[in-house]
Amino acid sequence: MNDGTGLAELLRGHRRAARLTLEGLAQASGVSARTLSDMERGRSKGPQHRTVVAVADALALTGEVRKEFVDLARDGRLRDHWARGSGLCELPRTVDDFSGRAGELEWIDELVRTGDATGGAAVGLVTGSAGTGKTTFAIRAAHSLRSGFPGGAYFLDLFGMSAQPRTTEDALALLLGALGLAEQQIPAEAEERASLYRSLLRERRVLLVIDNAASEEQVRPLLPAGGASRILVTSRRLLAGLEGVRRLVLGPLQLPEATDLLTGIVGARAATDGPSALTQLAKLCGGLPLALRIIGNRLVSRPEWSALELAARLSDEEHRLEQFTAGDLKIANAFGMSYEQLGATARRVFRRVAVVPGQDFDAALAAVAGGVGLGSAWDALDELVDLGLLQDAPGGRYRFHDLVRLFARARLQREESEAGRAMLTAEVRNWLLRMATMAGRWFEPGHGQPVRPDRDLTELISADQADAWLRANLSNWLGALRQGYGGGEHRAVLDCAESMHWFSDRWIHGPHWQEVFGLGARAAAALGDVVQEATQLNYLSWVHGVLNDPESALRYADQALELAIRGNSAVQVAWAYNYQSVAQRKLKQFDAAISAAVQAVDELKILGDADAHVTCIGNLGHCLRDAGRHGEAVERYHESIALMDDAAYGVTPTLAAYLRPLTVAGLGRSLKQLGLRDQAIATLTEAATALEPYPSYVTAGVLESLAPLLAEEGHTQDSSSAYARAAEVYAAIGDSEAHRRCDKLAAGTDGVP
């Protein structure tokens, strides 16, 4: 072996040739100046492989020069190994401020107990993305358990994320040395080493932490075949091929745990910073223990800083990632080690999906962003999940951790041109807008499945598929809508907003419709299209009616009427009257509401628009009902239902299927007020059954109207069930007061309010 002093002299010579100070090399390599100083002074004769590689990269060493440098360090590690003898593979120290992970530590205890009960060696595999604290957690668990292992507790780093992970042969040599064998007692062949290692573990009760495993092949020979030993393996990879292991995935800490950890790290200054500021910082760290450690260390090392000031810096998303640096700790380096493990296609997909505007995405959108086929996208996504750079989300979707997304954006900015990034963003936005528009038109009368869809779009073969796509991808297509308006793509924005008109009836209480139709109205105004602006304003009036904001609903309807008259659009004039009447009815301006509703009905009858005509007749019935004119309301409801049931009149079947139960609901409530109990119960029951798939205020109102009628007839159980279902619907749409009211009535004995 080479003398370790040779490494010191070699490092000093290369550093001076590169005209770098120790501080300069520390900054370039990410290795602390203290570590570099120990290496140059011969105090550290066998530095870790990852440290050596980082220094070699910073010095731009290549070829034989690099090999000599790396080999000298390896020789020094081996010399240190044999010199230490039984002191090999000692557990690193545990941090005093460890916090959280109570459930996970209990899992480790259970692993030990289960192994004891079965009499076989137990292996726990702890996986998770970079920064989740796998190593710290495993070391903490090992320290808490070591008293129960008379054979010793050991730690071995396999350097799985480095360019040259530790070989299984070297790992076995180190472990056998730690277990007390002299150098000459260790077999030369890997298989013989593994066999001897397993026999020793079978005879002893040993706890071993195998950290940072790269692959199944690397770690499999290190697992015992039986006995009382326990093994904890950590890896960023899922290592799905390992057999007979119990698996624990470490995710980010929950906010209370993250705040506790940060509070423990900053120590005494926590009282000065205050819990609010520390909670804000913990939230910006996304629950990653490494991020919390970095931020805590920065605060401790800079006592003049305030936590609120640091939180303000972190709030700047564009520069947030670079704030996560403290000495030789840098979160981007942790993510970068995983990134370097990826193949070319997975790297491309990873950095490019960072432009997706929403919170999560599927393989089809990843393929569009990555510019690859769907099969290649699936393979890349599997690779990214395996390394913890993406997280699985429900429904076959994927999502970033917030800080990993920022890292992906940084890689995109570094590796692709400004023009390329702009083109990519436009391509993804364009695809999302076209996809959303196609999906929305499934619900328009006369549209449905497109005859010749764009070939690059995901095929949707049913209305249910279109519905599912729009709901799952809301944050994406809504983000594209915002980007499109900001980028001046007003026609595409207007087309998309218009396509959502009929679909919005299926998702009445969606919180996004105000923004969707608001963007549509602004896009129409930018295009100078007064009729389309009136149309979108009418939709906005509907939205605010649903939101129980009749003042705003009336204001938008008034604006729509003015524009529709200016644009000479009789259809939008009629709809503006209709939406005026809805708002006026809720404002208890019943005479005005009835007058506006009559105008809408008369206009649409002349226009011959069957769909709109029956819709507005039903609304007129609602106005008459709320005004207490129940006999007239019943007549209007029957008229609307008869027209919907008349095939010759031409109401679109899908509209009739949606509108009929709403009209029947109104009819039932008026029949109830007229004292026609049997008819009211039958009618309200029909409406409640039909409205069950569409939870809304109407659905809950029908159930709440039906419940006391059932109680009066002695059907107390059915009455209670109706109140309970009404309470569920009110809770789902966010009306807590109505939820409590119906929940209380459901618990009553007679069901009568």
PDB file of C-alpha atoms in Angstrom, residues 459-680:
ATOM      1  CA  GLU A 459     -58.038   9.707 -26.336  1.00  0.00           C
ATOM      2  CA  LEU A 460     -61.226  10.044 -24.278  1.00  0.00           C
ATOM      3  CA  ILE A 461     -63.884   7.522 -25.235  1.00  0.00           C
ATOM      4  CA  SER A 462     -66.690   8.471 -22.844  1.00  0.00           C
ATOM      5  CA  ALA A 463     -68.144  11.395 -20.935  1.00  0.00           C
ATOM      6  CA  ASP A 464     -67.037   9.749 -17.695  1.00  0.00           C
ATOM      7  CA  GLN A 465     -63.434   9.650 -18.944  1.00  0.00           C
ATOM      8  CA  ALA A 466     -63.659  13.312 -19.947  1.00  0.00           C
ATOM      9  CA  ASP A 467     -65.086  14.174 -16.512  1.00  0.00           C
ATOM     10  CA  ALA A 468     -62.320  12.235 -14.760  1.00  0.00           C
ATOM     11  CA  TRP A 469     -59.597  13.894 -16.846  1.00  0.00           C
ATOM     12  CA  LEU A 470     -60.894  17.405 -16.165  1.00  0.00           C
ATOM     13  CA  ARG A 471     -61.126  16.802 -12.423  1.00  0.00           C
ATOM     14  CA  ALA A 472     -57.741  15.085 -12.086  1.00  0.00           C
ATOM     15  CA  ASN A 473     -55.970  17.735 -14.178  1.00  0.00           C
ATOM     16  CA  LEU A 474     -57.733  20.822 -12.833  1.00  0.00           C
ATOM     17  CA  SER A 475     -54.591  22.478 -11.478  1.00  0.00           C
ATOM     18  CA  ASN A 476     -52.840  21.863 -14.806  1.00  0.00           C
ATOM     19  CA  TRP A 477     -55.428  23.150 -17.268  1.00  0.00           C
ATOM     20  CA  LEU A 478     -56.391  26.011 -14.949  1.00  0.00           C
ATOM     21  CA  GLY A 479     -52.701  26.926 -14.718  1.00  0.00           C
ATOM     22  CA  ALA A 480     -52.471  26.765 -18.516  1.00  0.00           C
ATOM     23  CA  LEU A 481     -55.530  29.023 -18.750  1.00  0.00           C
ATOM     24  CA  ARG A 482     -53.827  31.617 -16.540  1.00  0.00           C
ATOM     25  CA  GLN A 483     -50.581  31.365 -18.510  1.00  0.00           C
ATOM     26  CA  GLY A 484     -52.451  31.600 -21.806  1.00  0.00           C
ATOM     27  CA  TYR A 485     -54.242  34.782 -20.789  1.00  0.00           C
ATOM     28  CA  GLY A 486     -51.012  36.292 -19.466  1.00  0.00           C
ATOM     29  CA  GLY A 487     -49.295  35.380 -22.739  1.00  0.00           C
ATOM     30  CA  GLY A 488     -51.975  36.965 -24.916  1.00  0.00           C
ATOM     31  CA  GLU A 489     -53.424  33.671 -26.229  1.00  0.00           C
ATOM     32  CA  HIS A 490     -56.926  35.053 -25.871  1.00  0.00           C
ATOM     33  CA  ARG A 491     -58.654  32.903 -28.470  1.00  0.00           C
ATOM     34  CA  ALA A 492     -57.413  29.645 -26.935  1.00  0.00           C
ATOM     35  CA  VAL A 493     -58.392  30.878 -23.457  1.00  0.00           C
ATOM     36  CA  LEU A 494     -61.869  31.869 -24.616  1.00  0.00           C
ATOM     37  CA  ASP A 495     -62.411  28.555 -26.417  1.00  0.00           C
ATOM     38  CA  CYS A 496     -61.393  26.635 -23.315  1.00  0.00           C
ATOM     39  CA  ALA A 497     -63.607  28.698 -20.978  1.00  0.00           C
ATOM     40  CA  GLU A 498     -66.576  28.352 -23.343  1.00  0.00           C
ATOM     41  CA  SER A 499     -66.123  24.578 -23.498  1.00  0.00           C
ATOM     42  CA  MET A 500     -66.576  24.384 -19.721  1.00  0.00           C
ATOM     43  CA  HIS A 501     -70.122  25.827 -19.706  1.00  0.00           C
ATOM     44  CA  TRP A 502     -72.009  22.551 -19.816  1.00  0.00           C
ATOM     45  CA  PHE A 503     -69.448  20.599 -17.815  1.00  0.00           C
ATOM     46  CA  SER A 504     -69.698  23.112 -14.961  1.00  0.00           C
ATOM     47  CA  ASP A 505     -73.232  21.839 -14.290  1.00  0.00           C
ATOM     48  CA  ARG A 506     -71.688  18.496 -13.279  1.00  0.00           C
ATOM     49  CA  TRP A 507     -69.304  20.189 -10.835  1.00  0.00           C
ATOM     50  CA  ILE A 508     -71.564  22.958  -9.602  1.00  0.00           C
ATOM     51  CA  HIS A 509     -69.665  23.798  -6.433  1.00  0.00           C
ATOM     52  CA  GLY A 510     -66.194  23.686  -7.966  1.00  0.00           C
ATOM     53  CA  PRO A 511     -64.241  26.614  -6.468  1.00  0.00           C
ATOM     54  CA  HIS A 512     -62.582  27.453  -9.781  1.00  0.00           C
ATOM     55  CA  TRP A 513     -65.468  28.478 -12.047  1.00  0.00           C
ATOM     56  CA  GLN A 514     -65.285  32.133 -11.049  1.00  0.00           C
ATOM     57  CA  GLU A 515     -61.699  32.275 -12.310  1.00  0.00           C
ATOM     58  CA  VAL A 516     -62.404  30.177 -15.440  1.00  0.00           C
ATOM     59  CA  PHE A 517     -65.259  32.331 -16.689  1.00  0.00           C
ATOM     60  CA  GLY A 518     -63.585  35.513 -15.434  1.00  0.00           C
ATOM     61  CA  LEU A 519     -60.591  34.740 -17.654  1.00  0.00           C
ATOM     62  CA  GLY A 520     -62.988  33.901 -20.466  1.00  0.00           C
ATOM     63  CA  ALA A 521     -64.698  37.286 -20.134  1.00  0.00           C
ATOM     64  CA  ARG A 522     -61.380  39.161 -20.080  1.00  0.00           C
ATOM     65  CA  ALA A 523     -60.120  37.199 -23.091  1.00  0.00           C
ATOM     66  CA  ALA A 524     -63.310  38.038 -25.013  1.00  0.00           C
ATOM     67  CA  ALA A 525     -62.912  41.707 -24.080  1.00  0.00           C
ATOM     68  CA  ALA A 526     -59.307  41.656 -25.306  1.00  0.00           C
ATOM     69  CA  LEU A 527     -60.554  40.200 -28.614  1.00  0.00           C
ATOM     70  CA  GLY A 528     -63.261  42.873 -28.861  1.00  0.00           C
ATOM     71  CA  ASP A 529     -65.986  40.204 -29.001  1.00  0.00           C
ATOM     72  CA  VAL A 530     -68.883  41.764 -27.068  1.00  0.00           C
ATOM     73  CA  VAL A 531     -71.222  38.793 -27.590  1.00  0.00           C
ATOM     74  CA  GLN A 532     -68.713  36.318 -26.167  1.00  0.00           C
ATOM     75  CA  GLU A 533     -67.953  38.723 -23.340  1.00  0.00           C
ATOM     76  CA  ALA A 534     -71.678  38.855 -22.565  1.00  0.00           C
ATOM     77  CA  THR A 535     -71.795  35.052 -22.662  1.00  0.00           C
ATOM     78  CA  GLN A 536     -68.943  34.678 -20.183  1.00  0.00           C
ATOM     79  CA  LEU A 537     -70.455  37.348 -17.913  1.00  0.00           C
ATOM     80  CA  ASN A 538     -73.709  35.396 -17.913  1.00  0.00           C
ATOM     81  CA  TYR A 539     -71.742  32.337 -16.806  1.00  0.00           C
ATOM     82  CA  LEU A 540     -70.155  34.453 -14.068  1.00  0.00           C
ATOM     83  CA  SER A 541     -73.625  35.476 -12.926  1.00  0.00           C
ATOM     84  CA  TRP A 542     -74.513  31.777 -12.663  1.00  0.00           C
ATOM     85  CA  VAL A 543     -71.330  31.114 -10.647  1.00  0.00           C
ATOM     86  CA  HIS A 544     -72.128  33.823  -8.115  1.00  0.00           C
ATOM     87  CA  GLY A 545     -75.675  32.528  -7.835  1.00  0.00           C
ATOM     88  CA  VAL A 546     -74.235  29.139  -6.892  1.00  0.00           C
ATOM     89  CA  LEU A 547     -71.875  30.874  -4.438  1.00  0.00           C
ATOM     90  CA  ASN A 548     -74.944  32.477  -2.843  1.00  0.00           C
ATOM     91  CA  ASP A 549     -73.682  35.935  -3.742  1.00  0.00           C
ATOM     92  CA  PRO A 550     -76.772  37.384  -5.437  1.00  0.00           C
ATOM     93  CA  GLU A 551     -75.523  40.973  -5.447  1.00  0.00           C
ATOM     94  CA  SER A 552     -72.528  40.038  -7.615  1.00  0.00           C
ATOM     95  CA  ALA A 553     -74.703  37.719  -9.684  1.00  0.00           C
ATOM     96  CA  LEU A 554     -77.073  40.576 -10.481  1.00  0.00           C
ATOM     97  CA  ARG A 555     -74.207  42.923 -11.322  1.00  0.00           C
ATOM     98  CA  TYR A 556     -72.723  40.472 -13.839  1.00  0.00           C
ATOM     99  CA  ALA A 557     -76.151  39.798 -15.368  1.00  0.00           C
ATOM    100  CA  ASP A 558     -76.725  43.544 -15.792  1.00  0.00           C
ATOM    101  CA  GLN A 559     -73.321  43.886 -17.515  1.00  0.00           C
ATOM    102  CA  ALA A 560     -74.098  40.908 -19.742  1.00  0.00           C
ATOM    103  CA  LEU A 561     -77.469  42.394 -20.739  1.00  0.00           C
ATOM    104  CA  GLU A 562     -75.875  45.688 -21.733  1.00  0.00           C
ATOM    105  CA  LEU A 563     -73.228  43.965 -23.886  1.00  0.00           C
ATOM    106  CA  ALA A 564     -75.721  41.516 -25.410  1.00  0.00           C
ATOM    107  CA  ILE A 565     -77.975  44.392 -26.496  1.00  0.00           C
ATOM    108  CA  ARG A 566     -74.978  46.203 -27.960  1.00  0.00           C
ATOM    109  CA  GLY A 567     -73.933  43.023 -29.789  1.00  0.00           C
ATOM    110  CA  ASN A 568     -77.504  42.373 -30.986  1.00  0.00           C
ATOM    111  CA  SER A 569     -77.484  38.853 -29.483  1.00  0.00           C
ATOM    112  CA  ALA A 570     -81.065  37.902 -28.664  1.00  0.00           C
ATOM    113  CA  VAL A 571     -79.941  34.622 -27.077  1.00  0.00           C
ATOM    114  CA  GLN A 572     -77.590  36.319 -24.596  1.00  0.00           C
ATOM    115  CA  VAL A 573     -80.204  39.009 -23.896  1.00  0.00           C
ATOM    116  CA  ALA A 574     -82.609  36.240 -22.899  1.00  0.00           C
ATOM    117  CA  TRP A 575     -80.017  34.498 -20.741  1.00  0.00           C
ATOM    118  CA  ALA A 576     -79.148  37.808 -19.046  1.00  0.00           C
ATOM    119  CA  TYR A 577     -82.835  38.245 -18.147  1.00  0.00           C
ATOM    120  CA  ASN A 578     -82.861  34.703 -16.792  1.00  0.00           C
ATOM    121  CA  TYR A 579     -79.803  35.247 -14.600  1.00  0.00           C
ATOM    122  CA  GLN A 580     -81.179  38.591 -13.426  1.00  0.00           C
ATOM    123  CA  SER A 581     -84.289  36.754 -12.264  1.00  0.00           C
ATOM    124  CA  VAL A 582     -82.228  34.154 -10.376  1.00  0.00           C
ATOM    125  CA  ALA A 583     -80.333  36.852  -8.500  1.00  0.00           C
ATOM    126  CA  GLN A 584     -83.455  38.941  -7.827  1.00  0.00           C
ATOM    127  CA  ARG A 585     -85.276  35.858  -6.491  1.00  0.00           C
ATOM    128  CA  LYS A 586     -82.464  35.249  -3.985  1.00  0.00           C
ATOM    129  CA  LEU A 587     -82.604  38.926  -3.047  1.00  0.00           C
ATOM    130  CA  LYS A 588     -86.371  38.466  -2.438  1.00  0.00           C
ATOM    131  CA  GLN A 589     -87.187  40.968  -5.188  1.00  0.00           C
ATOM    132  CA  PHE A 590     -89.926  38.645  -6.382  1.00  0.00           C
ATOM    133  CA  ASP A 591     -91.882  40.943  -8.689  1.00  0.00           C
ATOM    134  CA  ALA A 592     -88.711  41.945 -10.556  1.00  0.00           C
ATOM    135  CA  ALA A 593     -87.575  38.307 -10.660  1.00  0.00           C
ATOM    136  CA  ILE A 594     -90.857  37.085 -12.141  1.00  0.00           C
ATOM    137  CA  SER A 595     -90.879  39.904 -14.707  1.00  0.00           C
ATOM    138  CA  ALA A 596     -87.305  39.145 -15.838  1.00  0.00           C
ATOM    139  CA  ALA A 597     -88.020  35.389 -15.987  1.00  0.00           C
ATOM    140  CA  VAL A 598     -91.107  35.978 -18.151  1.00  0.00           C
ATOM    141  CA  GLN A 599     -89.029  38.094 -20.519  1.00  0.00           C
ATOM    142  CA  ALA A 600     -86.453  35.312 -20.787  1.00  0.00           C
ATOM    143  CA  VAL A 601     -89.119  32.670 -21.501  1.00  0.00           C
ATOM    144  CA  ASP A 602     -90.837  34.823 -24.120  1.00  0.00           C
ATOM    145  CA  GLU A 603     -87.576  35.713 -25.902  1.00  0.00           C
ATOM    146  CA  LEU A 604     -86.444  32.084 -26.094  1.00  0.00           C
ATOM    147  CA  LYS A 605     -89.813  30.821 -27.284  1.00  0.00           C
ATOM    148  CA  ILE A 606     -89.585  33.217 -30.223  1.00  0.00           C
ATOM    149  CA  LEU A 607     -86.011  32.111 -30.924  1.00  0.00           C
ATOM    150  CA  GLY A 608     -87.061  28.452 -30.942  1.00  0.00           C
ATOM    151  CA  ASP A 609     -84.246  27.385 -28.618  1.00  0.00           C
ATOM    152  CA  ALA A 610     -85.852  24.351 -26.977  1.00  0.00           C
ATOM    153  CA  ASP A 611     -83.075  23.721 -24.469  1.00  0.00           C
ATOM    154  CA  ALA A 612     -82.923  27.288 -23.217  1.00  0.00           C
ATOM    155  CA  HIS A 613     -86.713  27.651 -23.302  1.00  0.00           C
ATOM    156  CA  VAL A 614     -87.449  24.730 -20.947  1.00  0.00           C
ATOM    157  CA  THR A 615     -84.585  25.790 -18.679  1.00  0.00           C
ATOM    158  CA  CYS A 616     -86.056  29.261 -18.254  1.00  0.00           C
ATOM    159  CA  ILE A 617     -89.607  27.937 -17.771  1.00  0.00           C
ATOM    160  CA  GLY A 618     -88.281  25.935 -14.840  1.00  0.00           C
ATOM    161  CA  ASN A 619     -86.597  29.043 -13.447  1.00  0.00           C
ATOM    162  CA  LEU A 620     -89.863  30.967 -13.761  1.00  0.00           C
ATOM    163  CA  GLY A 621     -91.463  28.198 -11.711  1.00  0.00           C
ATOM    164  CA  HIS A 622     -88.818  28.717  -9.006  1.00  0.00           C
ATOM    165  CA  CYS A 623     -89.532  32.460  -8.951  1.00  0.00           C
ATOM    166  CA  LEU A 624     -93.267  31.875  -8.588  1.00  0.00           C
ATOM    167  CA  ARG A 625     -92.690  29.247  -5.883  1.00  0.00           C
ATOM    168  CA  ASP A 626     -90.463  31.533  -3.789  1.00  0.00           C
ATOM    169  CA  ALA A 627     -93.011  34.333  -4.200  1.00  0.00           C
ATOM    170  CA  GLY A 628     -95.611  32.038  -2.624  1.00  0.00           C
ATOM    171  CA  ARG A 629     -97.589  31.610  -5.874  1.00  0.00           C
ATOM    172  CA  HIS A 630     -97.442  27.820  -5.694  1.00  0.00           C
ATOM    173  CA  GLY A 631    -100.391  27.052  -7.929  1.00  0.00           C
ATOM    174  CA  GLU A 632     -98.846  29.037 -10.818  1.00  0.00           C
ATOM    175  CA  ALA A 633     -95.462  27.488 -10.055  1.00  0.00           C
ATOM    176  CA  VAL A 634     -96.906  23.970 -10.358  1.00  0.00           C
ATOM    177  CA  GLU A 635     -98.323  24.875 -13.771  1.00  0.00           C
ATOM    178  CA  ARG A 636     -94.944  26.083 -15.000  1.00  0.00           C
ATOM    179  CA  TYR A 637     -93.138  23.016 -13.645  1.00  0.00           C
ATOM    180  CA  HIS A 638     -95.601  20.705 -15.388  1.00  0.00           C
ATOM    181  CA  GLU A 639     -95.171  22.701 -18.605  1.00  0.00           C
ATOM    182  CA  SER A 640     -91.376  22.360 -18.469  1.00  0.00           C
ATOM    183  CA  ILE A 641     -91.526  18.618 -17.681  1.00  0.00           C
ATOM    184  CA  ALA A 642     -94.034  18.000 -20.492  1.00  0.00           C
ATOM    185  CA  LEU A 643     -91.781  19.736 -23.038  1.00  0.00           C
ATOM    186  CA  MET A 644     -88.775  17.728 -21.875  1.00  0.00           C
ATOM    187  CA  ASP A 645     -90.764  14.504 -22.214  1.00  0.00           C
ATOM    188  CA  ASP A 646     -91.984  15.461 -25.703  1.00  0.00           C
ATOM    189  CA  ALA A 647     -89.440  14.017 -28.151  1.00  0.00           C
ATOM    190  CA  ALA A 648     -90.863  16.133 -30.969  1.00  0.00           C
ATOM    191  CA  TYR A 649     -90.082  19.365 -29.119  1.00  0.00           C
ATOM    192  CA  GLY A 650     -86.368  18.616 -29.409  1.00  0.00           C
ATOM    193  CA  VAL A 651     -84.858  19.102 -25.978  1.00  0.00           C
ATOM    194  CA  THR A 652     -81.361  17.566 -25.937  1.00  0.00           C
ATOM    195  CA  PRO A 653     -81.603  14.259 -24.029  1.00  0.00           C
ATOM    196  CA  THR A 654     -78.512  14.912 -21.911  1.00  0.00           C
ATOM    197  CA  LEU A 655     -79.912  18.290 -20.859  1.00  0.00           C
ATOM    198  CA  ALA A 656     -83.296  16.777 -20.069  1.00  0.00           C
ATOM    199  CA  ALA A 657     -81.633  14.085 -17.940  1.00  0.00           C
ATOM    200  CA  TYR A 658     -79.911  16.807 -15.917  1.00  0.00           C
ATOM    201  CA  LEU A 659     -82.716  19.404 -15.848  1.00  0.00           C
ATOM    202  CA  ARG A 660     -85.691  17.144 -15.200  1.00  0.00           C
ATOM    203  CA  PRO A 661     -84.815  16.226 -11.570  1.00  0.00           C
ATOM    204  CA  LEU A 662     -84.199  19.916 -10.763  1.00  0.00           C
ATOM    205  CA  THR A 663     -87.634  20.791 -12.104  1.00  0.00           C
ATOM    206  CA  VAL A 664     -89.247  17.834 -10.319  1.00  0.00           C
ATOM    207  CA  ALA A 665     -87.581  19.017  -7.106  1.00  0.00           C
ATOM    208  CA  GLY A 666     -89.187  22.443  -7.459  1.00  0.00           C
ATOM    209  CA  LEU A 667     -92.527  20.827  -8.232  1.00  0.00           C
ATOM    210  CA  GLY A 668     -92.326  18.660  -5.111  1.00  0.00           C
ATOM    211  CA  ARG A 669     -91.615  21.598  -2.855  1.00  0.00           C
ATOM    212  CA  SER A 670     -94.585  23.550  -4.215  1.00  0.00           C
ATOM    213  CA  LEU A 671     -96.843  20.496  -3.848  1.00  0.00           C
ATOM    214  CA  LYS A 672     -95.718  20.326  -0.231  1.00  0.00           C
ATOM    215  CA  GLN A 673     -96.732  23.964   0.334  1.00  0.00           C
ATOM    216  CA  LEU A 674    -100.110  23.284  -1.251  1.00  0.00           C
ATOM    217  CA  GLY A 675    -100.687  20.505   1.320  1.00  0.00           C
ATOM    218  CA  LEU A 676    -100.652  17.723  -1.263  1.00  0.00           C
ATOM    219  CA  ARG A 677     -98.554  15.479   0.958  1.00  0.00           C
ATOM    220  CA  ASP A 678     -98.722  12.179  -0.925  1.00  0.00           C
ATOM    221  CA  GLN A 679     -97.876  13.813  -4.248  1.00  0.00           C
ATOM    222  CA  ALA A 680     -95.128  15.842  -2.616  1.00  0.00           C
TER     223      ALA A 680
END
